XYZ file of C-alpha atoms in Angstrom:
615
model
C 0.000 0.000 0.000
C 1.336 3.446 -0.922
C 2.229 6.030 1.688
C -0.675 8.232 0.520
C -3.107 5.382 1.120
C -1.717 4.644 4.588
C -1.459 8.196 5.888
C -4.312 9.956 4.048
C -6.961 7.548 2.791
C -7.103 5.030 5.661
C -7.507 7.650 8.438
C -10.355 9.315 6.505
C -12.124 5.982 5.965
C -11.785 5.296 9.702
C -13.396 8.626 10.567
C -10.197 10.422 11.544
C -8.576 13.574 10.164
C -5.019 13.078 8.845
C -2.379 15.702 9.474
C -2.831 18.546 6.965
C 0.930 18.905 6.436
C 1.249 15.215 5.604
C -1.682 15.401 3.202
C -0.066 18.270 1.312
C 3.351 16.559 1.265
C 1.887 13.337 -0.147
C 0.018 14.965 -3.035
C -3.104 16.463 -1.511
C -6.668 15.162 -1.626
C -9.328 15.429 -4.331
C -12.992 14.444 -4.404
C -13.510 12.641 -7.721
C -16.881 11.774 -9.262
C -18.141 10.456 -12.585
C -21.488 9.813 -14.260
C -22.363 8.137 -17.568
C -23.982 10.458 -20.134
C -27.342 9.720 -21.756
C -27.496 6.121 -20.569
C -31.017 5.487 -21.856
C -30.174 6.724 -25.360
C -27.323 4.213 -25.540
C -29.283 1.291 -24.087
C -32.492 1.829 -26.067
C -31.172 2.934 -29.456
C -32.026 -0.569 -30.731
C -35.500 -2.102 -30.440
C -34.162 -5.658 -30.089
C -34.029 -7.162 -26.612
C -30.605 -8.876 -27.006
C -29.010 -5.537 -27.971
C -30.760 -3.740 -25.097
C -29.573 -6.449 -22.724
C -26.050 -6.364 -24.159
C -25.821 -2.572 -23.810
C -26.943 -2.757 -20.186
C -24.454 -5.552 -19.487
C -21.590 -3.554 -21.015
C -22.339 -0.525 -18.834
C -22.741 -2.683 -15.723
C -19.447 -4.436 -16.460
C -17.634 -1.102 -16.798
C -19.255 0.426 -13.720
C -19.778 -2.529 -11.372
C -17.211 -5.058 -12.598
C -14.548 -6.383 -10.226
C -10.864 -6.397 -11.226
C -9.305 -9.515 -12.694
C -7.629 -11.560 -9.969
C -4.189 -11.139 -11.585
C -4.594 -7.416 -12.287
C -2.210 -5.689 -9.866
C -1.436 -2.077 -9.007
C 0.542 -0.461 -11.822
C -0.491 -3.188 -14.307
C 0.424 -2.240 -17.886
C -2.540 -4.038 -19.500
C -5.545 -2.039 -20.672
C -8.138 -1.782 -17.894
C -11.530 -3.418 -18.492
C -13.530 -1.516 -15.846
C -13.238 1.530 -13.601
C -11.724 -0.413 -10.694
C -8.876 -1.560 -12.917
C -8.296 2.081 -13.911
C -7.712 2.899 -10.241
C -5.437 -0.123 -9.812
C -3.401 0.900 -12.851
C -2.920 4.293 -11.167
C -1.617 2.410 -8.072
C -4.631 3.294 -5.951
C -6.223 0.741 -3.592
C -9.577 -0.812 -4.472
C -11.345 -4.048 -3.589
C -11.144 -7.189 -5.733
C -14.468 -8.694 -4.647
C -17.465 -8.060 -2.414
C -15.935 -9.720 0.664
C -12.615 -7.877 0.329
C -12.091 -5.800 3.499
C -8.998 -3.910 2.328
C -9.082 -0.090 2.052
C -10.854 1.213 -1.046
C -10.482 4.705 -2.463
C -13.834 4.241 -4.252
C -16.528 5.455 -1.873
C -19.467 4.486 -4.094
C -19.938 2.958 -7.520
C -23.233 1.947 -9.112
C -26.002 3.059 -11.435
C -23.458 4.570 -13.827
C -22.050 6.856 -11.120
C -18.857 6.899 -9.076
C -17.410 8.781 -6.100
C -13.799 8.388 -4.938
C -11.014 9.989 -2.909
C -7.771 10.359 -4.880
C -4.499 12.325 -4.816
C -4.740 15.640 -6.663
C -1.840 14.672 -8.928
C -3.755 11.634 -10.234
C -7.209 13.215 -10.629
C -6.738 14.450 -14.188
C -5.049 11.194 -15.232
C -7.977 9.168 -13.861
C -10.414 11.452 -15.667
C -8.758 10.862 -19.042
C -8.363 7.108 -18.503
C -11.993 6.546 -17.462
C -13.298 8.606 -20.381
C -11.046 6.637 -22.746
C -12.243 3.350 -21.202
C -15.892 4.058 -22.013
C -15.091 5.257 -25.524
C -12.998 2.149 -26.190
C -15.439 -0.411 -24.793
C -18.704 1.061 -26.142
C -17.600 3.153 -29.166
C -20.434 5.639 -28.503
C -21.258 5.948 -24.779
C -19.448 8.693 -22.877
C -18.859 9.486 -19.225
C -18.306 12.832 -17.512
C -15.673 13.076 -14.760
C -15.018 16.025 -12.441
C -12.876 16.614 -9.382
C -12.144 19.301 -6.838
C -9.295 19.674 -4.324
C -10.570 19.332 -0.753
C -9.222 19.540 2.764
C -9.280 16.338 4.803
C -11.043 18.116 7.679
C -13.815 19.258 5.322
C -14.369 15.677 4.154
C -14.982 14.671 7.769
C -16.983 17.677 8.926
C -18.911 19.126 5.979
C -19.121 16.498 3.255
C -22.662 17.654 2.438
C -21.378 21.072 1.344
C -18.649 19.460 -0.747
C -21.181 17.142 -2.416
C -23.442 20.075 -3.268
C -20.531 21.735 -5.068
C -19.525 18.424 -6.671
C -23.030 17.974 -8.097
C -22.920 21.498 -9.500
C -19.546 20.836 -11.133
C -20.865 17.610 -12.662
C -24.000 19.248 -14.083
C -21.967 22.095 -15.545
C -19.470 19.683 -17.131
C -22.306 17.688 -18.713
C -23.846 20.852 -20.166
C -20.524 21.936 -21.654
C -19.621 18.485 -22.976
C -18.945 17.949 -26.676
C -21.598 16.073 -28.706
C -21.620 12.276 -28.751
C -19.224 10.478 -31.137
C -20.344 10.891 -34.744
C -20.287 8.143 -37.367
C -20.616 9.499 -40.888
C -23.119 7.547 -42.989
C -22.350 8.185 -46.651
C -25.159 7.411 -49.178
C -23.678 4.126 -50.493
C -23.100 2.793 -46.962
C -25.248 -0.055 -45.693
C -27.169 0.971 -42.563
C -26.883 -1.002 -39.347
C -29.789 -3.452 -39.180
C -30.095 -3.016 -35.424
C -30.019 0.711 -34.606
C -30.560 2.045 -38.147
C -28.418 5.055 -37.208
C -24.808 4.258 -38.084
C -23.249 2.556 -41.118
C -22.755 -1.184 -40.771
C -19.153 -2.301 -40.409
C -19.538 -5.990 -41.242
C -22.041 -8.845 -40.930
C -22.460 -10.213 -37.414
C -21.302 -13.642 -38.637
C -19.762 -14.995 -41.823
C -23.109 -16.255 -43.103
C -24.661 -13.700 -45.503
C -28.239 -14.212 -44.240
C -27.327 -12.753 -40.838
C -27.571 -9.079 -39.987
C -25.142 -6.314 -40.833
C -24.260 -4.346 -37.701
C -22.299 -1.240 -36.800
C -19.421 -1.629 -34.346
C -21.331 -0.420 -31.237
C -24.293 -2.738 -31.914
C -21.991 -5.651 -32.677
C -20.361 -5.173 -29.268
C -23.807 -5.303 -27.640
C -24.747 -8.519 -29.463
C -21.415 -10.147 -28.621
C -21.774 -9.244 -24.943
C -25.254 -10.778 -24.810
C -24.118 -13.955 -26.616
C -21.073 -14.263 -24.362
C -23.370 -14.928 -21.419
C -25.797 -17.045 -23.478
C -28.284 -14.185 -23.334
C -28.531 -14.416 -19.549
C -28.618 -11.043 -17.879
C -26.376 -10.800 -14.810
C -29.364 -9.475 -12.851
C -31.321 -12.615 -13.727
C -28.444 -14.736 -12.462
C -28.346 -12.762 -9.199
C -32.118 -13.135 -8.856
C -31.843 -16.913 -9.216
C -29.014 -16.987 -6.669
C -31.030 -15.004 -4.108
C -34.120 -17.124 -4.762
C -32.290 -20.418 -4.245
C -30.641 -19.087 -1.077
C -34.062 -18.274 0.390
C -33.194 -14.612 0.904
C -36.347 -13.246 -0.775
C -39.732 -12.654 0.838
C -41.545 -15.003 -1.538
C -42.198 -18.701 -2.062
C -39.408 -20.177 -4.256
C -41.557 -23.196 -5.131
C -44.244 -20.960 -6.633
C -41.717 -19.301 -8.956
C -40.108 -22.626 -9.869
C -43.481 -23.816 -11.209
C -42.694 -27.504 -10.956
C -38.899 -27.338 -11.081
C -36.630 -28.718 -8.385
C -34.884 -25.877 -6.481
C -31.324 -26.565 -7.624
C -28.760 -24.541 -9.533
C -28.539 -27.270 -12.200
C -32.256 -26.916 -12.855
C -31.894 -23.268 -13.789
C -29.214 -23.999 -16.384
C -31.968 -25.097 -18.772
C -34.121 -22.011 -18.128
C -33.279 -19.254 -20.584
C -33.758 -15.508 -20.668
C -36.366 -14.118 -23.045
C -35.028 -13.582 -26.561
C -37.504 -10.812 -27.412
C -40.572 -8.981 -26.138
C -42.871 -11.525 -27.797
C -41.609 -14.250 -25.465
C -42.268 -12.126 -22.365
C -45.738 -11.328 -23.724
C -46.469 -15.046 -24.168
C -46.231 -15.379 -20.383
C -49.098 -12.884 -20.035
C -52.638 -14.203 -19.826
C -53.588 -12.579 -23.133
C -50.306 -13.659 -24.806
C -49.724 -10.199 -26.252
C -49.071 -7.487 -23.631
C -45.985 -6.415 -21.718
C -45.463 -3.992 -18.862
C -42.600 -1.480 -18.844
C -41.754 -0.356 -15.292
C -39.580 2.648 -14.489
C -39.048 3.185 -10.746
C -37.077 5.956 -9.062
C -36.674 7.237 -5.507
C -38.124 10.567 -4.383
C -35.524 12.927 -2.966
C -33.232 9.999 -2.183
C -30.224 11.680 -3.801
C -30.557 14.649 -1.460
C -30.645 12.330 1.566
C -27.421 10.636 0.461
C -25.618 13.815 -0.572
C -26.589 15.335 2.764
C -24.302 12.833 4.530
C -21.854 14.460 6.928
C -19.062 11.891 6.586
C -17.628 9.498 4.011
C -18.667 6.530 6.147
C -22.247 7.807 6.324
C -22.320 8.356 2.547
C -21.019 4.845 1.870
C -23.491 3.221 4.293
C -26.499 5.016 2.813
C -25.436 4.154 -0.743
C -25.040 0.464 0.106
C -28.401 0.378 1.906
C -30.130 1.942 -1.097
C -28.592 -0.485 -3.566
C -29.498 -3.515 -1.436
C -33.027 -2.217 -0.835
C -33.724 -1.674 -4.537
C -32.287 -5.038 -5.526
C -34.257 -6.797 -2.780
C -37.454 -5.002 -3.807
C -37.084 -5.899 -7.496
C -36.227 -9.538 -6.818
C -39.027 -9.951 -4.265
C -41.625 -8.439 -6.612
C -40.582 -10.730 -9.474
C -40.393 -13.833 -7.289
C -43.775 -13.185 -5.684
C -45.819 -12.499 -8.827
C -44.125 -14.480 -11.621
C -43.123 -18.052 -12.311
C -41.023 -19.823 -14.918
C -42.906 -19.871 -18.219
C -42.971 -23.313 -19.825
C -43.079 -24.173 -23.534
C -42.598 -20.671 -24.936
C -42.213 -20.752 -28.725
C -38.844 -19.369 -29.863
C -39.322 -18.140 -33.411
C -35.605 -18.143 -34.267
C -35.362 -21.915 -33.793
C -38.984 -23.043 -33.934
C -38.474 -24.859 -30.625
C -40.288 -24.522 -27.305
C -38.181 -23.360 -24.356
C -38.623 -22.508 -20.679
C -37.823 -18.889 -19.832
C -37.611 -16.361 -17.039
C -40.572 -14.148 -18.099
C -38.973 -10.783 -17.384
C -36.056 -8.561 -18.283
C -34.187 -6.488 -15.696
C -32.656 -3.756 -17.818
C -30.897 -2.124 -14.895
C -30.959 -1.693 -11.132
C -29.246 1.465 -9.918
C -28.870 3.007 -6.494
C -32.510 4.056 -6.224
C -33.899 3.331 -9.685
C -34.815 0.311 -11.794
C -36.116 -0.474 -15.288
C -37.985 -3.735 -15.901
C -40.031 -5.424 -18.611
C -42.608 -7.945 -17.365
C -45.793 -9.697 -18.590
C -48.611 -7.164 -18.905
C -51.159 -8.850 -16.644
C -48.725 -8.993 -13.690
C -47.219 -5.528 -14.109
C -49.514 -3.697 -11.672
C -48.914 -6.194 -8.856
C -45.158 -6.154 -9.486
C -45.049 -2.338 -9.405
C -47.051 -2.238 -6.156
C -44.874 -4.839 -4.417
C -41.707 -3.165 -5.711
C -42.663 0.187 -4.205
C -43.848 -1.117 -0.856
C -40.907 -3.489 -0.394
C -38.358 -0.770 -1.196
C -39.872 1.603 1.341
C -40.170 -1.162 3.961
C -36.501 -2.087 3.478
C -35.365 1.523 4.001
C -37.548 1.968 7.086
C -35.529 -0.745 8.850
C -32.376 1.402 8.834
C -31.833 4.291 11.212
C -30.143 6.301 8.441
C -33.575 6.684 6.807
C -35.807 6.616 9.894
C -37.955 9.719 10.157
C -37.070 10.770 6.600
C -39.408 10.843 3.619
C -37.797 8.037 1.615
C -40.377 6.913 -0.943
C -40.483 5.480 -4.451
C -42.430 6.565 -7.519
C -43.198 4.307 -10.475
C -44.206 4.929 -14.077
C -45.891 1.913 -15.692
C -46.858 1.386 -19.332
C -48.889 -1.661 -20.357
C -48.877 -2.139 -24.107
C -48.912 -4.563 -26.988
C -45.585 -6.344 -27.514
C -45.222 -4.823 -31.000
C -44.854 -1.257 -29.738
C -41.306 0.155 -30.028
C -39.550 -0.292 -26.694
C -37.868 3.119 -27.006
C -41.278 4.853 -27.019
C -42.482 2.726 -24.123
C -39.450 3.855 -22.139
C -40.113 7.506 -22.999
C -43.760 7.164 -22.000
C -42.821 5.389 -18.755
C -40.466 8.278 -17.987
C -43.318 10.772 -18.488
C -45.531 8.698 -16.185
C -42.738 8.605 -13.606
C -42.514 12.407 -13.680
C -46.276 12.587 -13.166
C -46.063 10.204 -10.186
C -43.203 12.238 -8.699
C -45.241 15.420 -9.052
C -48.047 13.829 -7.018
C -45.504 12.745 -4.402
C -44.193 16.316 -4.097
C -47.731 17.647 -3.722
C -48.432 15.140 -0.939
C -45.163 16.067 0.777
C -46.028 19.771 0.669
C -49.375 19.016 2.317
C -47.804 16.691 4.882
C -49.795 13.715 3.582
C -48.699 10.093 2.926
C -45.237 10.536 4.482
C -44.335 6.842 4.192
C -45.632 5.731 0.802
C -44.849 6.574 -2.785
C -46.929 6.942 -5.921
C -47.745 5.183 -9.185
C -48.971 6.476 -12.521
C -49.867 4.039 -15.273
C -51.199 3.991 -18.804
C -52.748 1.124 -20.729
C -51.671 1.854 -24.297
C -54.540 0.940 -26.596
C -53.589 2.647 -29.860
C -50.489 3.798 -31.714
C -51.831 7.374 -31.905
C -51.242 7.736 -28.154
C -47.497 7.499 -28.824
C -47.452 10.717 -30.845
C -48.264 12.988 -27.875
C -46.613 13.545 -24.535
C -48.502 12.536 -21.411
C -49.483 16.031 -20.246
C -50.825 16.960 -23.666
C -52.608 13.616 -23.989
C -54.457 13.926 -20.679
C -55.345 17.597 -21.032
C -57.530 17.024 -24.101
C -60.541 14.947 -25.092
C -61.257 12.140 -24.316
C -59.256 12.377 -21.060
C -60.453 15.861 -20.104
C -63.865 17.370 -20.899
C -63.850 21.178 -20.746
C -67.296 22.738 -20.419
C -68.238 25.291 -23.062
C -70.728 27.133 -20.843
C -70.087 29.786 -18.172
C -69.499 27.126 -15.467
C -65.826 26.919 -16.543
C -65.114 23.425 -15.277
C -62.959 20.488 -16.269
C -64.143 16.908 -15.958
C -61.027 14.700 -15.793
C -61.645 11.051 -16.619
C -58.886 9.731 -14.343
C -57.738 10.061 -10.741
C -54.156 9.010 -11.483
C -51.474 9.113 -10.100
C -52.263 6.964 -7.039
C -50.524 6.248 -3.746
C -49.791 2.602 -2.908
C -52.846 2.509 -0.624
C -54.997 3.854 -3.452
C -53.546 1.312 -5.903
C -54.531 -1.503 -3.559
C -57.970 0.083 -3.207
C -58.270 0.389 -6.999
C -57.487 -3.308 -7.397
C -60.214 -4.183 -4.879
C -62.639 -1.861 -6.653
C -61.913 -3.508 -10.008
C -62.434 -6.988 -8.546
C -65.776 -5.965 -7.033
C -66.926 -4.291 -10.250
C -65.797 -7.272 -12.329
C -68.085 -9.601 -10.369
C -70.859 -7.145 -9.512
C -71.449 -5.294 -12.800
C -71.509 -6.370 -16.426
C -69.012 -5.153 -19.027
C -71.941 -3.729 -21.007
C -72.903 -1.518 -18.045
C -69.320 -0.321 -17.705
C -69.056 0.481 -21.398
C -72.294 2.477 -21.239
C -70.993 4.437 -18.229
C -67.670 5.153 -19.967
C -69.573 6.468 -22.983
C -71.665 8.709 -20.724
C -68.564 10.083 -18.975
C -67.329 11.460 -22.293
C -70.513 13.517 -22.631
C -69.550 15.697 -19.675
C -70.190 15.860 -15.947
C -73.907 16.703 -15.912
C -74.916 14.172 -18.581
C -72.879 11.390 -16.965
C -74.250 12.207 -13.500
C -77.826 11.901 -14.777
C -76.964 8.602 -16.493
C -75.297 7.227 -13.351
C -78.201 8.180 -11.067
C -80.717 6.749 -13.547
C -78.834 3.435 -13.656
C -78.553 3.465 -9.866
C -82.327 3.910 -9.514
C -82.946 0.963 -11.868
C -80.568 -1.358 -9.997
C -81.572 -3.998 -7.475
C -80.772 -3.547 -3.783
C -77.463 -5.411 -3.976
C -76.087 -3.292 -6.841
C -77.229 -0.117 -5.083
C -75.303 -1.244 -2.015
C -72.240 -2.040 -4.149
C -72.290 1.410 -5.774
C -72.737 3.138 -2.400
C -69.816 1.123 -1.039
C -67.615 2.224 -3.949
C -68.635 5.835 -3.383
C -67.691 5.529 0.293
C -64.355 3.917 -0.551
C -63.319 6.821 -2.778
C -64.817 9.640 -0.721
C -67.302 10.648 -3.409
C -70.119 11.375 -0.969
C -67.756 13.257 1.343
C -66.892 15.658 -1.489
C -70.549 16.825 -1.642
C -70.568 16.206 -5.386
C -73.085 13.959 -7.173
C -71.510 10.637 -8.199
C -69.601 9.417 -10.098
C -67.446 12.556 -9.721
C -65.022 13.712 -7.017
C -64.438 17.434 -6.640
C -60.782 18.460 -6.711
C -59.079 21.661 -5.657
C -59.573 24.416 -8.267
C -56.621 25.128 -10.521
C -56.426 28.373 -12.430
C -59.813 29.576 -13.643
C -61.444 26.127 -13.719
C -63.346 24.047 -11.192
C -62.043 20.476 -11.475
C -63.733 17.097 -11.093
C -62.307 13.581 -11.450
C -63.658 10.032 -11.551
C -62.199 6.586 -10.851
C -64.348 4.651 -13.327
C -61.946 4.927 -16.276
C -59.102 3.802 -14.008
C -61.211 0.894 -12.791
C -61.984 -0.206 -16.340
C -58.308 -0.067 -17.336
C -57.204 -2.433 -14.553
C -60.005 -5.003 -14.914
C -57.715 -7.302 -16.884
C -54.714 -6.589 -14.636
C -56.130 -8.042 -11.414
C -57.014 -11.690 -10.749
C -60.714 -12.484 -10.953
C -62.228 -13.394 -7.588
C -63.277 -16.987 -7.081
C -66.854 -17.683 -5.982
C -65.683 -18.116 -2.391
C -63.665 -14.874 -2.441
C -66.583 -13.026 -4.020
C -68.945 -14.267 -1.304
C -66.509 -13.056 1.361
C -66.260 -9.627 -0.271
C -70.041 -9.366 -0.552
C -70.372 -10.125 3.146
C -67.690 -7.542 3.956
C -69.518 -4.912 1.893
C -72.824 -5.651 3.681
C -71.201 -5.347 7.111
C -69.472 -2.074 6.241
C -72.615 -0.527 4.785
C -74.690 -1.625 7.797
C -72.172 0.098 10.078
C -72.505 3.235 7.966
C -76.296 3.134 8.367
C -76.004 2.690 12.149
C -73.430 5.480 12.362
C -75.602 7.811 10.272
C -78.592 7.020 12.480
C-alpha cells in the first residue's frame, strides 16, 4: 500500500482527520466523481431485446465489474472496468465483495462513481476513465469532475462538498462535446439493429445474418457471451435459491426442483414476444420505471464518508431486494414458450431487468402482472429503508411509471412514455409532501396503451384534451377529468379491490355504457349514473354506495360518479375513478366464488355500520 493510502486515505475511511501537512506533502486530496452520459439513449437505441440487454451488461461491467484476480497495481494491461483504472494508477480498491482492504472508491453503481484520490492523479484518472468508455462502447461517454478538498472538510462538511460536486458535474455535462459521430455516406449499408450508423460488417460470416455497426456488434457479442442471460437474472436466481427473498421459491419454480442445475436449462427471453407469451392474453408487456423521491438529497446530505457509503449500500441492497421480491412473488417460470428463431419450445424467465441502480430500476414484465409487481416493488423498497436508522424519520419513498402495451410497440417509445408517467407520479408525491400527507408511501402512474396514436403525444398533452379531459363550453368553466391518477400505494390496492368488485358485480356492457356517458360531460354522466342506480336492485345499489364511500365521493358533496378536486387556475375540477377501474379489470385476478362471497359479506357489514353510524 502506498504512503498516501496509509497516511491519508485510511484515516479518513476510519473517521479520523489526517495531518494537513502530511496530506499536502503526499500529493493532496481530491474528491472525484463520474457519471455516464445519456445512458437510456445508448441502451435503447435498438428495439431488439438482445441488444438492449447487451448494452446494459456492457455498462454494468464497466461500472460494477470487479478487477481480474491477476490485475495488480501499476499493471500495464488495458483496464476493463473503472476499478482496474484505479489499480493501474496504483490506488487501492477491492477485488471482490468480501474484500475488506481499504478502497479509495466510496461508491460505484447506477453509472455513477465517487472516490477519494491524490490531486496529482485526478486528471489522469479522468482521461483514462473517459477513454475506457469510448474504447469499450464506441459511442457511450462518461463525464468526470474533481475538486481539491481539505481532509477536515471531508470529515466535517461532506454535504457542502457534495453540493458543489453535483454542480460541477452538471456544468461539465452541459458543456460536454456532442456524442461520437459516425458518418453515414449514401452508399453505406445501414446497421440493421439501430438504423443510425453505417454497418461495419455482418455479425457472422453467413450472408443471411444481420449487418451491424461496431457499437451494436459489441452489444450482441456481450449478450451472446453470457448465453443471453442477464447478470441481474443470475443474481435473482441466486437469491431465490438461497431463500433470501420474501416469496415462495416453489411458486416461482413452477414444478422445477430448487437446484442450480435446474436453472441452467431455463433461458432468458429472446424478445418482447416471449415475455408477452407469459401474459394471460399472450400479447401485452409492462414497462416499469421506478425511481426514488428525494433519495439523492438524503445521500448527498451525509456528513461523513462513512455515512455516505453506508447510505449508498443500503439503497442499492433495498432496490435489488425489492425488485427480486416483486418478481419472485408475482411471476413463475414460463414453460413451452415458442422461440421463433429456432422453432423450438423453451422454458424462460418471463422478465427482463434492464438495470438496477442506487434508487432506480427499469424492468419489462408480462402485462397482466405488471400492476402487482409495481405495487410490491414500491412497498418493499420503502419497507426495506424503514428498517435502517439512516432513513428513519425521513421521507424516503419510491415513484413508479408503468406502461402496459402490446408487444409490437417500439420499446424506445415505451421507455419515454414510462419516464413521463414517472414524472407525473413524482409530481403527485411532491404535492403530498407539501401538504404533509402520505409521508411513508410513494406513488404510481400508469397507462394502458390501446392505440399507436397515443405514442405521438406527450402525457401532459394527452391527458389535457378529449377524451381524457372534458372542458365545459358554458359559463361554469369546469374540467371533468376522466382519471384520478397518479395513485398512492394505498390507493392502488384500493383500486385493485374496486376492479375486482366491479368485475363480479357489474356487467361489461354496463361499464361500457358508463364510460360512454362520462365522455358527454359531468352533468350528462351524473344523470346517467343516477338513472342506472335507480334501476338497480338492492345489492347493486349497495355495491355502488360502497364504492362511493371507498373513494370519498359522498364526502366531497358532489353527485356521483365525480369527485371534486381543488380548483386550478380559472377552472373548477372534477375527477372520476371509473376509467381507471376499467383499465385495470384485466390486470387483477378475478375473484373466485368463495372470495366473491366473502367480499359481498364484507360490503354488507361495512354498509350496515354506515347506516347505524348515520342514524
